[in-house]
mmCIF file of C-alpha atoms and ligand atoms in Angstrom:
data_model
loop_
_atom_site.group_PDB
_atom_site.id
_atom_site.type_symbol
_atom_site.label_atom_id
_atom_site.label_comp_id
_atom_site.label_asym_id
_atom_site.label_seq_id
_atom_site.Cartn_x
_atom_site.Cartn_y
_atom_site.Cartn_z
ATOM 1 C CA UNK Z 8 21.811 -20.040 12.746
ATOM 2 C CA UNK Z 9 24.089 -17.992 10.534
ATOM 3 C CA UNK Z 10 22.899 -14.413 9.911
ATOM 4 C CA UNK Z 11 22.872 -13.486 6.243
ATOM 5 C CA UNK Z 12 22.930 -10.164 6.969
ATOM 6 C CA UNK Z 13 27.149 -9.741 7.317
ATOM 7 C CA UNK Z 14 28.666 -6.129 7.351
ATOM 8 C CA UNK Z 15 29.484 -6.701 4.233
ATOM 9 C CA UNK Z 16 26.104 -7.348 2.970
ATOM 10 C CA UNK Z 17 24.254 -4.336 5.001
ATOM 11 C CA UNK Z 18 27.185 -1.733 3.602
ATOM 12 C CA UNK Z 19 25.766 -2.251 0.133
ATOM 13 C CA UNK Z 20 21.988 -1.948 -0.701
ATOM 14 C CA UNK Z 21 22.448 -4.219 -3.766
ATOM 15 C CA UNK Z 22 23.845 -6.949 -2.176
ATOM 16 C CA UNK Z 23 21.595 -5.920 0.822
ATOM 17 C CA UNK Z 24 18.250 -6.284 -1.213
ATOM 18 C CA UNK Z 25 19.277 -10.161 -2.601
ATOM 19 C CA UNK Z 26 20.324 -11.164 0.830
ATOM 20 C CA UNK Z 27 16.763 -10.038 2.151
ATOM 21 C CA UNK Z 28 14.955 -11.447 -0.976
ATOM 22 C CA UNK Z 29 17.423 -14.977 -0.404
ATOM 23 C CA UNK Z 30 15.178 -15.150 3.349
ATOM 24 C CA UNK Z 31 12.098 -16.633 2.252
ATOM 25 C CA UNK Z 32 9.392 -14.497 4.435
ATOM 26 C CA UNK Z 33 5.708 -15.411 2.466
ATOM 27 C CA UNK Z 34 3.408 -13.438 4.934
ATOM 28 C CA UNK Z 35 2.887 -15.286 7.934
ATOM 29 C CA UNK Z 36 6.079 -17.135 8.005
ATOM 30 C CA UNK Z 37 8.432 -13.830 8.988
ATOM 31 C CA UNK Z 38 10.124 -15.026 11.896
ATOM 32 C CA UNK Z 39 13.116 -16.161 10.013
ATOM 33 C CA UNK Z 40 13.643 -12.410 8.429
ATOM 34 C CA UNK Z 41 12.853 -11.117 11.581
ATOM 35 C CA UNK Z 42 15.213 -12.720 14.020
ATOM 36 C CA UNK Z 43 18.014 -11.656 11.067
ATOM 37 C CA UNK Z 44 16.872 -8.034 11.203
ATOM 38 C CA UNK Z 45 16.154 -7.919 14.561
ATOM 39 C CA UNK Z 46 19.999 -9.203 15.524
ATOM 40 C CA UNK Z 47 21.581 -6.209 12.884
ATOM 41 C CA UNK Z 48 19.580 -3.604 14.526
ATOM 42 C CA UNK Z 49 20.244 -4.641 17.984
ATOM 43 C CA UNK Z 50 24.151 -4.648 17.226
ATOM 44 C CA UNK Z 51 23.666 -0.873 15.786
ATOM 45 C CA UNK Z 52 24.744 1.559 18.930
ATOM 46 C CA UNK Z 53 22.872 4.181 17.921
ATOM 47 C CA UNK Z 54 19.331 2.825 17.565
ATOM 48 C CA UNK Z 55 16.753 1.440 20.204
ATOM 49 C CA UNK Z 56 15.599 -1.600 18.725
ATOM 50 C CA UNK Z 57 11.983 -3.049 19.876
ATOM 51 C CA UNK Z 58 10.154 -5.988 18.377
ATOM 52 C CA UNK Z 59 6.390 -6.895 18.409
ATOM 53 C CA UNK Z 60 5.173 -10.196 16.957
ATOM 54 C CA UNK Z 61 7.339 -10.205 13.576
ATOM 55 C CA UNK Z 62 7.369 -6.413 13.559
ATOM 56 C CA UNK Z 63 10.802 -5.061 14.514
ATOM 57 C CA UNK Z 64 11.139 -1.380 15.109
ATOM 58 C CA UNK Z 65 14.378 1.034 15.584
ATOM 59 C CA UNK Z 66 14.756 4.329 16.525
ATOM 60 C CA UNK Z 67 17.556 7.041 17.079
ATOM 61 C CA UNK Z 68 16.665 8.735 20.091
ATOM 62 C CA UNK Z 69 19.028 12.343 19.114
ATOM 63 C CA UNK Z 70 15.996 14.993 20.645
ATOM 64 C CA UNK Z 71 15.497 16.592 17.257
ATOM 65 C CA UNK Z 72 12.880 18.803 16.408
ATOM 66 C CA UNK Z 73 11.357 16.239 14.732
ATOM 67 C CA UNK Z 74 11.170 12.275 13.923
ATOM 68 C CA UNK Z 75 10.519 10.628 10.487
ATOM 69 C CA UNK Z 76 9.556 7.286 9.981
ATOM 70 C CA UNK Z 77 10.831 4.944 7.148
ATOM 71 C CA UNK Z 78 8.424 1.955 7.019
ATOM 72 C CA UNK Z 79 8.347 -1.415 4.502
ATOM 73 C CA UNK Z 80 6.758 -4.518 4.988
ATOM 74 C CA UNK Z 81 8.657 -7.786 5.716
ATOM 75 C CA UNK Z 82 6.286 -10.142 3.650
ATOM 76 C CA UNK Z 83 6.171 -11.024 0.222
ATOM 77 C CA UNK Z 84 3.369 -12.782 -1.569
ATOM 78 C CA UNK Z 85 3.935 -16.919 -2.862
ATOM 79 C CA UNK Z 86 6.685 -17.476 -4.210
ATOM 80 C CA UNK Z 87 5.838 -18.020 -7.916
ATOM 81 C CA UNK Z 88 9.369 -20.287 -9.457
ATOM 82 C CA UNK Z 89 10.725 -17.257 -8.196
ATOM 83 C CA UNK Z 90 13.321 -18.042 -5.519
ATOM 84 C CA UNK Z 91 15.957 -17.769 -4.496
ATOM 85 C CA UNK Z 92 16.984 -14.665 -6.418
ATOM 86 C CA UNK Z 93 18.919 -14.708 -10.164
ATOM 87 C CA UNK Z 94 20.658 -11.665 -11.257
ATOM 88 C CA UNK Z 95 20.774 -11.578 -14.680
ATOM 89 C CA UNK Z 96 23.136 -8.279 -16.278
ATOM 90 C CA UNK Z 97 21.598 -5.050 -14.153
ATOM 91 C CA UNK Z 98 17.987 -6.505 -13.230
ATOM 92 C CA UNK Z 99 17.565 -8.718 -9.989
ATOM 93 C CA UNK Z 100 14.945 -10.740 -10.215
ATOM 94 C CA UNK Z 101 13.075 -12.988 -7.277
ATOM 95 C CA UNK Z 102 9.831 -12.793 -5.542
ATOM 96 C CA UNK Z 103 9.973 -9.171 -2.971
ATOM 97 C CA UNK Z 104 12.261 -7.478 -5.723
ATOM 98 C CA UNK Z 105 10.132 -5.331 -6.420
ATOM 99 C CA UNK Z 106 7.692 -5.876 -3.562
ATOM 100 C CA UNK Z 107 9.372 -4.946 -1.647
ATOM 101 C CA UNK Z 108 12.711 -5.878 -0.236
ATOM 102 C CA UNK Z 109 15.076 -3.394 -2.461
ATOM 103 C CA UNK Z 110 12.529 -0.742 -0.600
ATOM 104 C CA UNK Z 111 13.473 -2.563 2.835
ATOM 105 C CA UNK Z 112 17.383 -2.967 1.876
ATOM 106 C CA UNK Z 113 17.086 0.635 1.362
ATOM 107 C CA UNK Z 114 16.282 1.425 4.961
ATOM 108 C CA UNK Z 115 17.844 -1.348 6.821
ATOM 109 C CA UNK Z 116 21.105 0.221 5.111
ATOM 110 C CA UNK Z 117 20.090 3.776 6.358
ATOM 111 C CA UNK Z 118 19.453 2.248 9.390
ATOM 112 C CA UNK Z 119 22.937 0.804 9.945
ATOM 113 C CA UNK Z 120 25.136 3.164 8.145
ATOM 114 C CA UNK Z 121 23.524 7.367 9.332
ATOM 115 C CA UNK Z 122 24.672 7.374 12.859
ATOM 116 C CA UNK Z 123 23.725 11.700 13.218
ATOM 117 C CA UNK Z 124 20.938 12.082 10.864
ATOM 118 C CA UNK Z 125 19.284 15.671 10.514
ATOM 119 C CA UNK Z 126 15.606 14.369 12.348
ATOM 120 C CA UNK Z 127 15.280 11.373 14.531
ATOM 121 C CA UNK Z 128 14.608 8.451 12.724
ATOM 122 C CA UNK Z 129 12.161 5.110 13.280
ATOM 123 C CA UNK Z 130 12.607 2.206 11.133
ATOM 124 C CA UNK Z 131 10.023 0.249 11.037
ATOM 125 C CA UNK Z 132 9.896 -3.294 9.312
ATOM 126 C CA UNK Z 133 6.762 -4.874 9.822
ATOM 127 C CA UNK Z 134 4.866 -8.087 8.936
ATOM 128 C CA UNK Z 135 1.999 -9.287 6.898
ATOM 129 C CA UNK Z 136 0.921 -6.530 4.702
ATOM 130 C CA UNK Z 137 0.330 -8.683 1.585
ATOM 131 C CA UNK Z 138 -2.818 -10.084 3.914
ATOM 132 C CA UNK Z 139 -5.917 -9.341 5.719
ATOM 133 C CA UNK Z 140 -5.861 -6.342 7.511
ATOM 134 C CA UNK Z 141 -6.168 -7.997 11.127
ATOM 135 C CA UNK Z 142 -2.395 -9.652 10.762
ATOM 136 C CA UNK Z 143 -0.598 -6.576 9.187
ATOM 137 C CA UNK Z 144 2.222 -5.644 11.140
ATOM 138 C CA UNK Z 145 1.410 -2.040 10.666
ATOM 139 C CA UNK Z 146 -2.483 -2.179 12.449
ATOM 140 C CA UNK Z 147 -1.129 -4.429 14.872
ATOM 141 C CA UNK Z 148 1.475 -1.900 16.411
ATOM 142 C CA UNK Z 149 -1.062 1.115 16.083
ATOM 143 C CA UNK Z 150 -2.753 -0.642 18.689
ATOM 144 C CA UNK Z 151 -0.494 -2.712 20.909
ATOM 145 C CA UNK Z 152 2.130 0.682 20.992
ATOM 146 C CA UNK Z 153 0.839 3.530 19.400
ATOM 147 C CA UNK Z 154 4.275 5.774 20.932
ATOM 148 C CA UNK Z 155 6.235 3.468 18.666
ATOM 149 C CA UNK Z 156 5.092 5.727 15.456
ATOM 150 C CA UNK Z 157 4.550 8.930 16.507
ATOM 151 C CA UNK Z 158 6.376 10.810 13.815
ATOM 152 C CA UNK Z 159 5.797 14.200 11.609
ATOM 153 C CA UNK Z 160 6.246 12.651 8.510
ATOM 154 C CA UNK Z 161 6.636 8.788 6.894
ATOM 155 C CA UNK Z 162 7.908 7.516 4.006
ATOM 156 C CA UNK Z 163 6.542 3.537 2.905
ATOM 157 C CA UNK Z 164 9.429 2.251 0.958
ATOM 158 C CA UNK Z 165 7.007 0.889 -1.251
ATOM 159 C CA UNK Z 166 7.546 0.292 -5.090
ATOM 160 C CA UNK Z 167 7.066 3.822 -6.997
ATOM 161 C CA UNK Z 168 9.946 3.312 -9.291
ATOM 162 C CA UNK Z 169 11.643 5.907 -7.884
ATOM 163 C CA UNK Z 170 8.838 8.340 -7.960
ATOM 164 C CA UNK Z 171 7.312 10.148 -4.989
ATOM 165 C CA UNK Z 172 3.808 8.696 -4.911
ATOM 166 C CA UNK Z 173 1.656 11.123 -2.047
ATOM 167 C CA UNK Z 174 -0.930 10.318 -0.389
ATOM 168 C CA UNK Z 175 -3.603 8.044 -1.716
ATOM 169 C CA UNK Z 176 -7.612 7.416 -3.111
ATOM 170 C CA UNK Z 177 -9.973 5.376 -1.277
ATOM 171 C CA UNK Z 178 -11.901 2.997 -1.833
ATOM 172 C CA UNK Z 179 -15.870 1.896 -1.745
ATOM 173 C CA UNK Z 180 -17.482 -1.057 -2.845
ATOM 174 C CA UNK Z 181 -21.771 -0.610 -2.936
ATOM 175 C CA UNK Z 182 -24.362 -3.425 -4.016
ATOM 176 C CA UNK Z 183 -27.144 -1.283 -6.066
ATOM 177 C CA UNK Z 184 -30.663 -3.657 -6.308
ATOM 178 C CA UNK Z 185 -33.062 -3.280 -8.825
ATOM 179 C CA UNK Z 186 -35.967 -5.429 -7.851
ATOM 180 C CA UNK Z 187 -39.330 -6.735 -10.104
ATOM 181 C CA UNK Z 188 -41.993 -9.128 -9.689
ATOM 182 C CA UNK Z 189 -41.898 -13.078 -10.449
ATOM 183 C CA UNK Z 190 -43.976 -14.476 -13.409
ATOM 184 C CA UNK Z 191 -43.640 -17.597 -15.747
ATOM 185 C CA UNK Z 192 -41.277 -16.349 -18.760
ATOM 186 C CA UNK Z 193 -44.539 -17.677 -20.694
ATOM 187 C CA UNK Z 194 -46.590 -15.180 -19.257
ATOM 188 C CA UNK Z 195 -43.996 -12.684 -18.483
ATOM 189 C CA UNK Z 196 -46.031 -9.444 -18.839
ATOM 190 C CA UNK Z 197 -47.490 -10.455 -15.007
ATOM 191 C CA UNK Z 198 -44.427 -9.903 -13.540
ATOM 192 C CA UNK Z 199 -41.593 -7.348 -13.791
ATOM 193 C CA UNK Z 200 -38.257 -7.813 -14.812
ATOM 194 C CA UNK Z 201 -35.183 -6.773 -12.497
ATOM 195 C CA UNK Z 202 -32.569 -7.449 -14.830
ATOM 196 C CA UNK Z 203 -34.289 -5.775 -17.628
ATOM 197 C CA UNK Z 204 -34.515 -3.083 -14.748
ATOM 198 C CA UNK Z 205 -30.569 -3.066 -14.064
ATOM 199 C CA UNK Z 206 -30.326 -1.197 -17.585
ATOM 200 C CA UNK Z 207 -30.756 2.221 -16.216
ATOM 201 C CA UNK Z 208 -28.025 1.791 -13.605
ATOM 202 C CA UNK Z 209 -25.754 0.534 -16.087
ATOM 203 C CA UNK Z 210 -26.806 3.361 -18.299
ATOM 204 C CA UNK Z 211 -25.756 5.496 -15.237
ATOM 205 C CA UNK Z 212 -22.133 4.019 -14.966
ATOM 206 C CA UNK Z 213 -21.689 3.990 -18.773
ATOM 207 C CA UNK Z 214 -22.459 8.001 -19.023
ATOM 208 C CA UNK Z 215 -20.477 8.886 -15.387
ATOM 209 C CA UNK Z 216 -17.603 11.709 -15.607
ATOM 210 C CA UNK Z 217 -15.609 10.612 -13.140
ATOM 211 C CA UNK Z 218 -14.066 13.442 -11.216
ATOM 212 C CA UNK Z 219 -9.976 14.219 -12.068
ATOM 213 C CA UNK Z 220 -8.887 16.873 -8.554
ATOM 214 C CA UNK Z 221 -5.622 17.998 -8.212
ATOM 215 C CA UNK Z 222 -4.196 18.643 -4.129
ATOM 216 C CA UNK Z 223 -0.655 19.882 -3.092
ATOM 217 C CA UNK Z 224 0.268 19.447 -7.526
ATOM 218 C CA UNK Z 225 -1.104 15.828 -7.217
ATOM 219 C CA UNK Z 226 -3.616 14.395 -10.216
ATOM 220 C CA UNK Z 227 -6.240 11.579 -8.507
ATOM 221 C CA UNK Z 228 -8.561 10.257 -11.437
ATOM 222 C CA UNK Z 229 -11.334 8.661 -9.747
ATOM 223 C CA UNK Z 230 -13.601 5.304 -11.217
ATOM 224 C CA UNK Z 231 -17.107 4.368 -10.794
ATOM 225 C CA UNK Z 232 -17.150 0.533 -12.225
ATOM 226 C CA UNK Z 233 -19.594 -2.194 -11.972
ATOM 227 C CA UNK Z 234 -17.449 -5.204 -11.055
ATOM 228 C CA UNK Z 235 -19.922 -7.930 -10.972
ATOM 229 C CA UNK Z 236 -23.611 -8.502 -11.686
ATOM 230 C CA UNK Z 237 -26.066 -11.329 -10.632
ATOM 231 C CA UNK Z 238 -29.868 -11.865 -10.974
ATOM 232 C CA UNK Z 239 -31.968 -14.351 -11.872
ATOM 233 C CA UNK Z 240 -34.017 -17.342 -10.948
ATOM 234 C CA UNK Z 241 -34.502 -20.150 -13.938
ATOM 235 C CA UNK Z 242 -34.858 -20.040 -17.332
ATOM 236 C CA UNK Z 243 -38.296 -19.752 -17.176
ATOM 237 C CA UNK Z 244 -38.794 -17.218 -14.483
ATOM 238 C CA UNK Z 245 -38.975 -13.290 -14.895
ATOM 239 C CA UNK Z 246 -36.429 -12.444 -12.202
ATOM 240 C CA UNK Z 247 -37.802 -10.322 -9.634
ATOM 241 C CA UNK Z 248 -33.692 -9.089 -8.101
ATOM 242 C CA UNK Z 249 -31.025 -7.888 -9.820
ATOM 243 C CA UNK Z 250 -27.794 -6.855 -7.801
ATOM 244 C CA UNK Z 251 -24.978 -4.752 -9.783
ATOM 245 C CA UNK Z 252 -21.526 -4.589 -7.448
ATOM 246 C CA UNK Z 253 -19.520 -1.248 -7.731
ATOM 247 C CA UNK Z 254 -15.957 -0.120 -7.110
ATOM 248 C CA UNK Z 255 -15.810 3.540 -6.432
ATOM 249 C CA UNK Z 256 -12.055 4.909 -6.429
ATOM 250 C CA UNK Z 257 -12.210 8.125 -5.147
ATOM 251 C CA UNK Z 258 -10.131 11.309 -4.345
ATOM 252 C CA UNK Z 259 -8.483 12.128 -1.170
ATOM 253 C CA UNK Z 260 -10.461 15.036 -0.505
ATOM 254 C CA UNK Z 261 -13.875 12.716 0.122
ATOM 255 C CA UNK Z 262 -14.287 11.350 3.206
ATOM 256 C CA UNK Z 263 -15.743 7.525 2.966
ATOM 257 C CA UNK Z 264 -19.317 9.413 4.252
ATOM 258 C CA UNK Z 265 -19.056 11.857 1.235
ATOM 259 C CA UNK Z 266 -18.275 9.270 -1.292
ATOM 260 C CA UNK Z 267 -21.507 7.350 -0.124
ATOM 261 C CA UNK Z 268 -23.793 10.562 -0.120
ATOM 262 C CA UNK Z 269 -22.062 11.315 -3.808
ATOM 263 C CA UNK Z 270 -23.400 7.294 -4.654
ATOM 264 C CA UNK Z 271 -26.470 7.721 -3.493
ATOM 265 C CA UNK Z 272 -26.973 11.127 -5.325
ATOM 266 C CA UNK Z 273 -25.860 9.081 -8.613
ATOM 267 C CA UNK Z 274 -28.243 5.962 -7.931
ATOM 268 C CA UNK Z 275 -30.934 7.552 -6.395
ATOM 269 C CA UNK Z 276 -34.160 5.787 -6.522
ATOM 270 C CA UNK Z 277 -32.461 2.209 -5.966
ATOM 271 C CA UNK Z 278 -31.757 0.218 -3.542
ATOM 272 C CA UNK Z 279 -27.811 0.602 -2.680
ATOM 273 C CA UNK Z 280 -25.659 -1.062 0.471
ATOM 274 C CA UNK Z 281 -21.989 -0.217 1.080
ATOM 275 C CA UNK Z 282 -20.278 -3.378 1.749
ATOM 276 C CA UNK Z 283 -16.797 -1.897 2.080
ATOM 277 C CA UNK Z 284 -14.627 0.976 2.590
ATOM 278 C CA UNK Z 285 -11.578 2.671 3.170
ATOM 279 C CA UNK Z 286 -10.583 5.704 3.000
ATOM 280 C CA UNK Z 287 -8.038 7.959 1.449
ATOM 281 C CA UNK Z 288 -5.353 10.188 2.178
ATOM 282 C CA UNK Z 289 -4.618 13.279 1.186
ATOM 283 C CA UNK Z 290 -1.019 14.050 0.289
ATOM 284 C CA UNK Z 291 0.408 15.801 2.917
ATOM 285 C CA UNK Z 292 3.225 17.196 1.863
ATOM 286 C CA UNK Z 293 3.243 20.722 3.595
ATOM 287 C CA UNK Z 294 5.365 19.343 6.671
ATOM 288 C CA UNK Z 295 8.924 20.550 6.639
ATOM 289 C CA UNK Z 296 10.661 17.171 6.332
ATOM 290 C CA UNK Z 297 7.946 16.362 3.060
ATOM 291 C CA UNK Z 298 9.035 19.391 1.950
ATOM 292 C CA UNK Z 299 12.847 18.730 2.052
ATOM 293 C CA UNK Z 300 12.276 15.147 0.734
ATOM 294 C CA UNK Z 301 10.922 16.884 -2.009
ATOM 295 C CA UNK Z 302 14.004 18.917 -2.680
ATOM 296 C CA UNK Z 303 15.970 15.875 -2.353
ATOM 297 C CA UNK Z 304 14.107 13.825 -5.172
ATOM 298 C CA UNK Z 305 14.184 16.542 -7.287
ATOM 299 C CA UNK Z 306 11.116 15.537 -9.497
ATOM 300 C CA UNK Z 307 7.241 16.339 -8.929
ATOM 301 C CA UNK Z 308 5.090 13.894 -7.164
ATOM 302 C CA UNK Z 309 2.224 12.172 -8.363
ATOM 303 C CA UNK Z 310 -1.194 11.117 -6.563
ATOM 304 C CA UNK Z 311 -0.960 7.197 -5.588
ATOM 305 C CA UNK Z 312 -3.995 5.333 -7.520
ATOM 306 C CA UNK Z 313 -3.867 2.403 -5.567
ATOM 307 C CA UNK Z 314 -4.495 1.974 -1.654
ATOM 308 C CA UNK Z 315 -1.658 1.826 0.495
ATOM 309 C CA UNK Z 316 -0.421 1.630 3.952
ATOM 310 C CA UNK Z 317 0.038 5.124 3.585
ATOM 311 C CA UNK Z 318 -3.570 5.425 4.668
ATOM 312 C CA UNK Z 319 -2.993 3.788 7.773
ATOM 313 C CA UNK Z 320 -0.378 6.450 8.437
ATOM 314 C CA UNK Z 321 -2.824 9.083 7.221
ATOM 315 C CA UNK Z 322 -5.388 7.585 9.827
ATOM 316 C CA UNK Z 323 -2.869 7.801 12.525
ATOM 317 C CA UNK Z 324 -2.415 11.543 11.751
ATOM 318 C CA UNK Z 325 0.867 11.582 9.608
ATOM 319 C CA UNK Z 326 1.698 12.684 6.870
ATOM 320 C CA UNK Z 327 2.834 9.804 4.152
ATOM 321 C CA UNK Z 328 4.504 8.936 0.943
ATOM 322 C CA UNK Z 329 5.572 6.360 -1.293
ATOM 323 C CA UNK Z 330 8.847 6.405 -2.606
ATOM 324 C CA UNK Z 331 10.548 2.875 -3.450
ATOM 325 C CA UNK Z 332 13.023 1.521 -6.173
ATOM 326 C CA UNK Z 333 10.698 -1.467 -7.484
ATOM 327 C CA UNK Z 334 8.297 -0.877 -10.168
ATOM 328 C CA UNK Z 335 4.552 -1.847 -9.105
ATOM 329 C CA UNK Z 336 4.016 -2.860 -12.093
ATOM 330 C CA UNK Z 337 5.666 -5.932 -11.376
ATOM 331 C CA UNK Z 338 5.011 -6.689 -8.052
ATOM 332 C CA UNK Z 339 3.426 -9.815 -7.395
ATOM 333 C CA UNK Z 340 4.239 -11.036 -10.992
ATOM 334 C CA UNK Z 341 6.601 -14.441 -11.612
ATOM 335 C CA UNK Z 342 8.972 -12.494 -13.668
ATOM 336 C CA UNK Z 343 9.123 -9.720 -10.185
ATOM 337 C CA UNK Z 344 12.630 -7.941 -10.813
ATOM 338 C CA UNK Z 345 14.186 -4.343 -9.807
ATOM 339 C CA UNK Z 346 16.746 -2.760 -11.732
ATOM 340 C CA UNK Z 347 20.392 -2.272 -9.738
ATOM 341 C CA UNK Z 348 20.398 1.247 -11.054
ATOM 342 C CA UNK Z 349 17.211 1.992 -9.127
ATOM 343 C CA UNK Z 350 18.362 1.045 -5.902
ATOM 344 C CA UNK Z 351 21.478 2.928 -6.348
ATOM 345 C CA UNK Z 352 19.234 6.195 -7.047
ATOM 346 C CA UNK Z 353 16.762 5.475 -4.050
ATOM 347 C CA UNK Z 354 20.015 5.352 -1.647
ATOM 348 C CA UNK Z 355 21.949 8.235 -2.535
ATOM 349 C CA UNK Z 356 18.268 10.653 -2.636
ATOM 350 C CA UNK Z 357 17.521 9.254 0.916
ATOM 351 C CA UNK Z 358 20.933 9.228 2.054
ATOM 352 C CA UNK Z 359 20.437 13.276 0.631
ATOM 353 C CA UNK Z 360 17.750 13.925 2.806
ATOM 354 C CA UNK Z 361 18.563 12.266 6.226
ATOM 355 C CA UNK Z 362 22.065 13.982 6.291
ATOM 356 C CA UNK Z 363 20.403 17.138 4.808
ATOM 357 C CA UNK Z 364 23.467 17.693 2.929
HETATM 358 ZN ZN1 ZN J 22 4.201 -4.067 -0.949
#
C-alpha cells in the first residue's frame, strides 16, 4: 500500500489537509487513515508513537515543565457527493474539510516538522467521534491508558474558524408529565384533560429568561426549549398524559446536579425525569500554556455553545479549547469546504506558540 502521506505532502498543511480528506475514514472504517498516520509518526525520531484500536498517539518525551496535548478526531461523517476533494480558487471543499481534517493536517504537520518545542507535546488522533460515545477514540483511551493524556492543557483542533472557542455548556434533556383523568370527549367534563394541562408548562418555557454568565471573558447564553410533545389517546378520549421533552443548554458553572435542582425549581409541581446529561466545562484558561496560546492568537475567546470533546478533557481534569481552521457552520453539510487562507493562519499561530517565539 502506498502511503499518501509523502514528505512532500506533510511539509505543507494545505496539501496535508486534501491528502487526509483524499483517505476516506467515515467513523468506523479508520484503519486505512490510521495505518497512514501511524507509519509518518513512527518514521518521526523525535516522537514515541503508540496506537490503540484506530487511535494513534505521539509524544515528545523532552522533560519539560509541562506537556500539551493537540487532539482531532480521525472520522468524518457520510460522505454526502462529497469525495474525493475539489479545490475550487482558495476554498477546498470535500467531506472532513471542515470537520475536521484541515484541524488534523494542522497537527500531524506540527507533529512532523517542531523537533524542540517549548512544552512536551502529545498528538493525539483518535477515532469515532462523529458516533456514540462508547466507540469514540477519545473515551476509549481514557480508560484502556489513562497516562497516555495526562497533560496541563489541550487544544481539540476542532472547527472554530480560527477562533479560540473555551470550554463548553452542557447539556440536559428532562420529560415534564402533566397527567388528567380519562372520559368520553362526549362527556368530557368527567375526566381531566392533560394536554389542556401541558399549557402552564409551556407558559413556563415561553416566559423563561434564560441565564447569559460570563467566566475567564467568556459569554455562555443558556436555552430552556421544549423539543417534542406527545399526549393523547383517540379522538374521542380526554387524554389523561401529556409528556413535554426539554433541552436545557446550560453554563459551565452548573454542575449536571444543579441544572436539575434549577429544573425542578422552574417545573415544580409536575412530574419531571432527566433522561440525559452531560456536563460542561468551564474554560480553563488560567494555566500558563492557555495563557500563552492566548498571546499567540492574539484575539479574545469566546464560550463554545455546542458540546465538545473538550468536556471529556474537562472530565479528565484538563484544561481545553477549541481552536481549528474549518468553520462549524459547515461541518457535516454537502457543500463542507475550508478556506486555504485559514489553514495558513491556524499553522503559523500554533507554530507561534509551540516554539514560543
Ligand atoms: Zn468534529
Amino acid at each position: 500500500m502506498e502511503n499518501p502521506l509523502t514528505p512532500e505532502v506533510l511539509a505543507d498543511p494545505v496539501k496535508l489537509t486534501r491528502a487526509l480528506v483524499d483517505i476516506e475514514s467515515v467513523s468506523l472504517d479508520e484503519k486505512h487513515i490510521a495505518d497512514c498516520v501511524e507509519e509518518v509518526l513512527r518514521g518521526v525520531p523525535h516522537l514515541s508513537t503508540y496506537r490503540h484500536g484506530n487511535t494513534v498517539m505521539a509524544r515528545t518525551e523532552l522533560g519539560r515543565a509541562q506537556r500539551v496535548v493537540l487532539a482531532g478526531h480521525l472520522d468524518t461523517v457520510p460522505i454526502n457527493n462529497n469525495f474525493p476533494s475539489e479545490l475550487r480558487g482558495d476554498l477546498l471543499y470535500g467531506c472532513g474539510t471542515s470537520d475536521m481534517k484541515s484541524g488534523v493536517a494542522l497537527a500531524l504537520n506540527l507533529a512532523v516538522t517542531v523537533a524542540d518545542p517549548r512544552y512536551d507535546v502529545t498528538y493525539f488522533f483518535y477515532e469515532a467521534e462523529e458516533i456514540e460515545a462508547r466507540y469514540n477514540g477519545l473515551t476509549l483511551v481514557s480508560h484502556a491508558h489513562p497516562q497516555w493524556l495526562e497533560a496541563d492543557f489541550a487544544v481539540l483542533l476542532e472547527p472554530t474558524h480560527g477562533v479560540v472557542e473555551a470550554g463548553c455548556q452542557g447539556t440536559m434533556r428532562v420529560v415534564v408529565s402533566t397527567t388528567g383523568a380519562r372520559a368520553h370527549s362526549a362527556r368530557s367534563w368527567r375526566g381531566s384533560n392533560a394536554i389542556h394541562a401541558a399549557g402552564e408548562v409551556l407558559r413556563r418555557l415561553e416566559g423563561y429568561e434564560a441565564r447569559r454568565v460570563e467566566i475567564d471573558g467568556c459569554a455562555y447564553r443558556e436555552g430552556l426549549n421544549a423539543v417534542k410533545i406527545g399526549g393523547g389517546v383517540a379522538g374521542n378520549v380526554i387524554p389523561d398524559r401529556c409528556e413535554i421533552e426539554v433541552n436545557y443548554r446550560f453554563a459551565p458553572d452548573r454542575t449536571p446536579e444543579q441544572a436539575q435542582e434549577h429544573l425542578r425549581e422552574v417545573f415544580a409541581g409536575y412530574e419531571m425525569r432527566v433522561t440525559d446529561s452531560a456536563p460542561g466545562a468551564a474554560p480553563g484558561l488560567t494555566a500558563a500554556p492557555a495563557q500563552e496560546f492566548l498571546a499567540a492568537v492574539g484575539a479574545a475567546p469566546v464560550g463554545k455553545l455546542g458540546w465538545t470533546d473538550v468536556a471529556r478533557f474537562a472530565a479528565m481534569g484538563i484544561p481545553a479549547l477549541n481552536f481549528g481552521p474549518g468553520d462549524p457552520n459547515l461541518a457535516h453539510h454537502a457543500d463542507e469546504h475550508v478556506e486555504l487562507d485559514k489553514i495558513r493562519a491556524g499553522d503559523a499561530i500554533l507554530r507561534r506558540w509551540l516554539s514560543g517565539v
